[in-house]
């Protein structure tokens, strides 16, 4: 059905997540969706331009070519005790803390985050406060490999601090962390979700989505294909 364009990219990803045992009921196995764009700075988003899309054939940790060297070096490090299998990434593209990180403004995730942080909010600089800044951090840091959650494609409320939580202020700029800062091309949370979902269903993503699926759900998860793709996780 997906190949014949009878179901959307969104529906296909949800079905794959379900078949892989991922579920909204388990933060440790939460549905995982890809970062699909790399342009979070333009005034307008041109979905006919392939340059605005992330390379879906590469794990998020090496979408920025500069990170590939560090990632390969980590893999080639020999554990002197021979206990730990080799890996490219010591963290994971989907985990409970990452889900709470994105959904911190919405209950019950706010309370779960506070419990995780010993009864208070984590420091403001580590909060999810800006989509452009989150993408930039991924590009600069091969140790941050968080992919997205499905909410980025249908749930504008998670981008707003509707409950008025005091999330602190950033150390350097002194900016108060409130609603999530959106890309310039999005005029509101609803506009962001609308354009982001449109991007997910675009011709470019439809033609390349299978490359990301190979990494997360397919044959590049482990074995020689995973090593070659720089896609081995601890």
PDB file of N, CA and C in Angstrom, residues 110-158:
ATOM      1  N   UNK A 110       5.665  16.302  32.066  1.00  0.00           N
ATOM      2  CA  UNK A 110       6.289  17.288  32.956  1.00  0.00           C
ATOM      3  C   UNK A 110       6.622  16.640  34.296  1.00  0.00           C
ATOM      4  N   UNK A 111       5.622  15.981  34.881  1.00  0.00           N
ATOM      5  CA  UNK A 111       5.818  15.337  36.187  1.00  0.00           C
ATOM      6  C   UNK A 111       6.868  14.230  36.099  1.00  0.00           C
ATOM      7  N   UNK A 112       6.844  13.461  35.021  1.00  0.00           N
ATOM      8  CA  UNK A 112       7.836  12.385  34.850  1.00  0.00           C
ATOM      9  C   UNK A 112       9.248  12.965  34.752  1.00  0.00           C
ATOM     10  N   UNK A 113       9.379  14.087  34.032  1.00  0.00           N
ATOM     11  CA  UNK A 113      10.680  14.746  33.910  1.00  0.00           C
ATOM     12  C   UNK A 113      11.173  15.206  35.287  1.00  0.00           C
ATOM     13  N   UNK A 114      10.272  15.811  36.059  1.00  0.00           N
ATOM     14  CA  UNK A 114      10.648  16.312  37.396  1.00  0.00           C
ATOM     15  C   UNK A 114      11.081  15.141  38.292  1.00  0.00           C
ATOM     16  N   UNK A 115      10.374  14.030  38.189  1.00  0.00           N
ATOM     17  CA  UNK A 115      10.761  12.842  38.980  1.00  0.00           C
ATOM     18  C   UNK A 115      12.152  12.364  38.562  1.00  0.00           C
ATOM     19  N   UNK A 116      12.388  12.362  37.254  1.00  0.00           N
ATOM     20  CA  UNK A 116      13.689  11.919  36.735  1.00  0.00           C
ATOM     21  C   UNK A 116      14.815  12.823  37.236  1.00  0.00           C
ATOM     22  N   UNK A 117      14.516  14.118  37.391  1.00  0.00           N
ATOM     23  CA  UNK A 117      15.530  15.095  37.810  1.00  0.00           C
ATOM     24  C   UNK A 117      15.504  15.338  39.326  1.00  0.00           C
ATOM     25  N   UNK A 118      15.108  14.325  40.082  1.00  0.00           N
ATOM     26  CA  UNK A 118      15.118  14.412  41.554  1.00  0.00           C
ATOM     27  C   UNK A 118      14.267  15.556  42.095  1.00  0.00           C
ATOM     28  N   UNK A 119      13.090  15.751  41.507  1.00  0.00           N
ATOM     29  CA  UNK A 119      12.138  16.687  42.103  1.00  0.00           C
ATOM     30  C   UNK A 119      12.188  18.114  41.610  1.00  0.00           C
ATOM     31  N   UNK A 120      12.912  18.377  40.530  1.00  0.00           N
ATOM     32  CA  UNK A 120      12.926  19.747  39.991  1.00  0.00           C
ATOM     33  C   UNK A 120      13.164  19.673  38.481  1.00  0.00           C
ATOM     34  N   UNK A 121      12.982  20.808  37.815  1.00  0.00           N
ATOM     35  CA  UNK A 121      13.302  20.851  36.389  1.00  0.00           C
ATOM     36  C   UNK A 121      14.814  20.816  36.195  1.00  0.00           C
ATOM     37  N   UNK A 122      15.258  20.175  35.138  1.00  0.00           N
ATOM     38  CA  UNK A 122      16.677  20.203  34.772  1.00  0.00           C
ATOM     39  C   UNK A 122      17.059  21.655  34.457  1.00  0.00           C
ATOM     40  N   UNK A 123      18.375  21.953  34.451  1.00  0.00           N
ATOM     41  CA  UNK A 123      18.793  23.341  34.210  1.00  0.00           C
ATOM     42  C   UNK A 123      18.336  23.794  32.809  1.00  0.00           C
ATOM     43  N   UNK A 124      18.016  25.068  32.698  1.00  0.00           N
ATOM     44  CA  UNK A 124      17.365  25.616  31.502  1.00  0.00           C
ATOM     45  C   UNK A 124      18.155  25.340  30.222  1.00  0.00           C
ATOM     46  N   UNK A 125      19.483  25.382  30.315  1.00  0.00           N
ATOM     47  CA  UNK A 125      20.294  25.206  29.100  1.00  0.00           C
ATOM     48  C   UNK A 125      20.161  23.813  28.505  1.00  0.00           C
ATOM     49  N   UNK A 126      19.715  22.871  29.309  1.00  0.00           N
ATOM     50  CA  UNK A 126      19.540  21.510  28.787  1.00  0.00           C
ATOM     51  C   UNK A 126      18.102  21.237  28.357  1.00  0.00           C
ATOM     52  N   UNK A 127      17.222  22.209  28.537  1.00  0.00           N
ATOM     53  CA  UNK A 127      15.822  21.997  28.151  1.00  0.00           C
ATOM     54  C   UNK A 127      15.662  22.098  26.631  1.00  0.00           C
ATOM     55  N   UNK A 128      14.565  21.520  26.159  1.00  0.00           N
ATOM     56  CA  UNK A 128      14.166  21.686  24.754  1.00  0.00           C
ATOM     57  C   UNK A 128      13.540  23.072  24.636  1.00  0.00           C
ATOM     58  N   UNK A 129      14.304  24.036  24.116  1.00  0.00           N
ATOM     59  CA  UNK A 129      13.755  25.402  24.076  1.00  0.00           C
ATOM     60  C   UNK A 129      13.665  25.975  22.671  1.00  0.00           C
ATOM     61  N   UNK A 130      14.312  25.316  21.680  1.00  0.00           N
ATOM     62  CA  UNK A 130      14.337  25.892  20.335  1.00  0.00           C
ATOM     63  C   UNK A 130      14.562  24.786  19.315  1.00  0.00           C
ATOM     64  N   UNK A 131      13.742  24.754  18.273  1.00  0.00           N
ATOM     65  CA  UNK A 131      13.937  23.737  17.230  1.00  0.00           C
ATOM     66  C   UNK A 131      15.222  24.016  16.429  1.00  0.00           C
ATOM     67  N   UNK A 132      15.466  25.261  15.972  1.00  0.00           N
ATOM     68  CA  UNK A 132      16.737  25.515  15.264  1.00  0.00           C
ATOM     69  C   UNK A 132      17.969  25.181  16.116  1.00  0.00           C
ATOM     70  N   UNK A 133      17.928  25.523  17.411  1.00  0.00           N
ATOM     71  CA  UNK A 133      19.083  25.251  18.283  1.00  0.00           C
ATOM     72  C   UNK A 133      19.277  23.749  18.504  1.00  0.00           C
ATOM     73  N   UNK A 134      18.169  23.004  18.582  1.00  0.00           N
ATOM     74  CA  UNK A 134      18.256  21.552  18.769  1.00  0.00           C
ATOM     75  C   UNK A 134      18.918  20.914  17.546  1.00  0.00           C
ATOM     76  N   UNK A 135      18.522  21.352  16.363  1.00  0.00           N
ATOM     77  CA  UNK A 135      19.134  20.829  15.136  1.00  0.00           C
ATOM     78  C   UNK A 135      20.616  21.192  15.082  1.00  0.00           C
ATOM     79  N   UNK A 136      20.945  22.427  15.443  1.00  0.00           N
ATOM     80  CA  UNK A 136      22.347  22.856  15.396  1.00  0.00           C
ATOM     81  C   UNK A 136      23.197  22.032  16.359  1.00  0.00           C
ATOM     82  N   UNK A 137      22.638  21.729  17.534  1.00  0.00           N
ATOM     83  CA  UNK A 137      23.366  20.914  18.516  1.00  0.00           C
ATOM     84  C   UNK A 137      23.634  19.507  17.963  1.00  0.00           C
ATOM     85  N   UNK A 138      22.659  18.960  17.243  1.00  0.00           N
ATOM     86  CA  UNK A 138      22.856  17.646  16.615  1.00  0.00           C
ATOM     87  C   UNK A 138      23.992  17.692  15.602  1.00  0.00           C
ATOM     88  N   UNK A 139      24.042  18.775  14.844  1.00  0.00           N
ATOM     89  CA  UNK A 139      25.073  18.893  13.810  1.00  0.00           C
ATOM     90  C   UNK A 139      26.468  19.072  14.410  1.00  0.00           C
ATOM     91  N   UNK A 140      26.517  19.714  15.583  1.00  0.00           N
ATOM     92  CA  UNK A 140      27.817  20.013  16.198  1.00  0.00           C
ATOM     93  C   UNK A 140      28.339  18.890  17.083  1.00  0.00           C
ATOM     94  N   UNK A 141      27.444  18.014  17.511  1.00  0.00           N
ATOM     95  CA  UNK A 141      27.816  17.049  18.547  1.00  0.00           C
ATOM     96  C   UNK A 141      27.472  15.620  18.143  1.00  0.00           C
ATOM     97  N   UNK A 142      28.498  14.808  17.797  1.00  0.00           N
ATOM     98  CA  UNK A 142      28.212  13.433  17.367  1.00  0.00           C
ATOM     99  C   UNK A 142      27.678  12.554  18.501  1.00  0.00           C
ATOM    100  N   UNK A 143      27.716  13.066  19.734  1.00  0.00           N
ATOM    101  CA  UNK A 143      27.205  12.273  20.857  1.00  0.00           C
ATOM    102  C   UNK A 143      25.709  12.488  21.091  1.00  0.00           C
ATOM    103  N   UNK A 144      25.129  13.452  20.379  1.00  0.00           N
ATOM    104  CA  UNK A 144      23.687  13.685  20.505  1.00  0.00           C
ATOM    105  C   UNK A 144      23.026  13.116  19.254  1.00  0.00           C
ATOM    106  N   UNK A 145      22.258  12.051  19.419  1.00  0.00           N
ATOM    107  CA  UNK A 145      21.720  11.360  18.231  1.00  0.00           C
ATOM    108  C   UNK A 145      20.201  11.182  18.310  1.00  0.00           C
ATOM    109  N   UNK A 146      19.531  12.120  19.024  1.00  0.00           N
ATOM    110  CA  UNK A 146      18.074  11.995  19.172  1.00  0.00           C
ATOM    111  C   UNK A 146      17.353  12.194  17.848  1.00  0.00           C
ATOM    112  N   UNK A 147      16.531  11.232  17.475  1.00  0.00           N
ATOM    113  CA  UNK A 147      15.615  11.440  16.362  1.00  0.00           C
ATOM    114  C   UNK A 147      14.350  12.092  16.934  1.00  0.00           C
ATOM    115  N   UNK A 148      13.306  12.183  16.139  1.00  0.00           N
ATOM    116  CA  UNK A 148      12.077  12.858  16.583  1.00  0.00           C
ATOM    117  C   UNK A 148      11.041  11.866  17.102  1.00  0.00           C
ATOM    118  N   UNK A 149       9.950  12.429  17.605  1.00  0.00           N
ATOM    119  CA  UNK A 149       8.800  11.627  18.026  1.00  0.00           C
ATOM    120  C   UNK A 149       7.629  12.040  17.127  1.00  0.00           C
ATOM    121  N   UNK A 150       6.600  11.204  17.022  1.00  0.00           N
ATOM    122  CA  UNK A 150       5.514  11.500  16.075  1.00  0.00           C
ATOM    123  C   UNK A 150       4.824  12.842  16.325  1.00  0.00           C
ATOM    124  N   UNK A 151       4.850  13.306  17.581  1.00  0.00           N
ATOM    125  CA  UNK A 151       4.162  14.560  17.934  1.00  0.00           C
ATOM    126  C   UNK A 151       4.618  15.751  17.092  1.00  0.00           C
ATOM    127  N   UNK A 152       5.844  15.699  16.575  1.00  0.00           N
ATOM    128  CA  UNK A 152       6.364  16.784  15.740  1.00  0.00           C
ATOM    129  C   UNK A 152       5.572  16.953  14.442  1.00  0.00           C
ATOM    130  N   UNK A 153       4.690  15.990  14.167  1.00  0.00           N
ATOM    131  CA  UNK A 153       3.949  16.031  12.907  1.00  0.00           C
ATOM    132  C   UNK A 153       2.442  16.211  13.098  1.00  0.00           C
ATOM    133  N   UNK A 154       1.985  16.312  14.362  1.00  0.00           N
ATOM    134  CA  UNK A 154       0.531  16.489  14.519  1.00  0.00           C
ATOM    135  C   UNK A 154       0.092  17.206  15.788  1.00  0.00           C
ATOM    136  N   UNK A 155       0.996  17.565  16.684  1.00  0.00           N
ATOM    137  CA  UNK A 155       0.568  17.995  18.021  1.00  0.00           C
ATOM    138  C   UNK A 155       1.181  19.341  18.394  1.00  0.00           C
ATOM    139  N   UNK A 156       0.592  20.461  17.894  1.00  0.00           N
ATOM    140  CA  UNK A 156       1.222  21.769  18.136  1.00  0.00           C
ATOM    141  C   UNK A 156       1.325  22.155  19.606  1.00  0.00           C
ATOM    142  N   UNK A 157       0.439  21.615  20.441  1.00  0.00           N
ATOM    143  CA  UNK A 157       0.408  22.025  21.859  1.00  0.00           C
ATOM    144  C   UNK A 157       1.723  21.750  22.597  1.00  0.00           C
ATOM    145  N   UNK A 158       2.471  20.737  22.165  1.00  0.00           N
ATOM    146  CA  UNK A 158       3.695  20.428  22.921  1.00  0.00           C
ATOM    147  C   UNK A 158       4.774  21.492  22.730  1.00  0.00           C
TER     148      UNK A 158
END
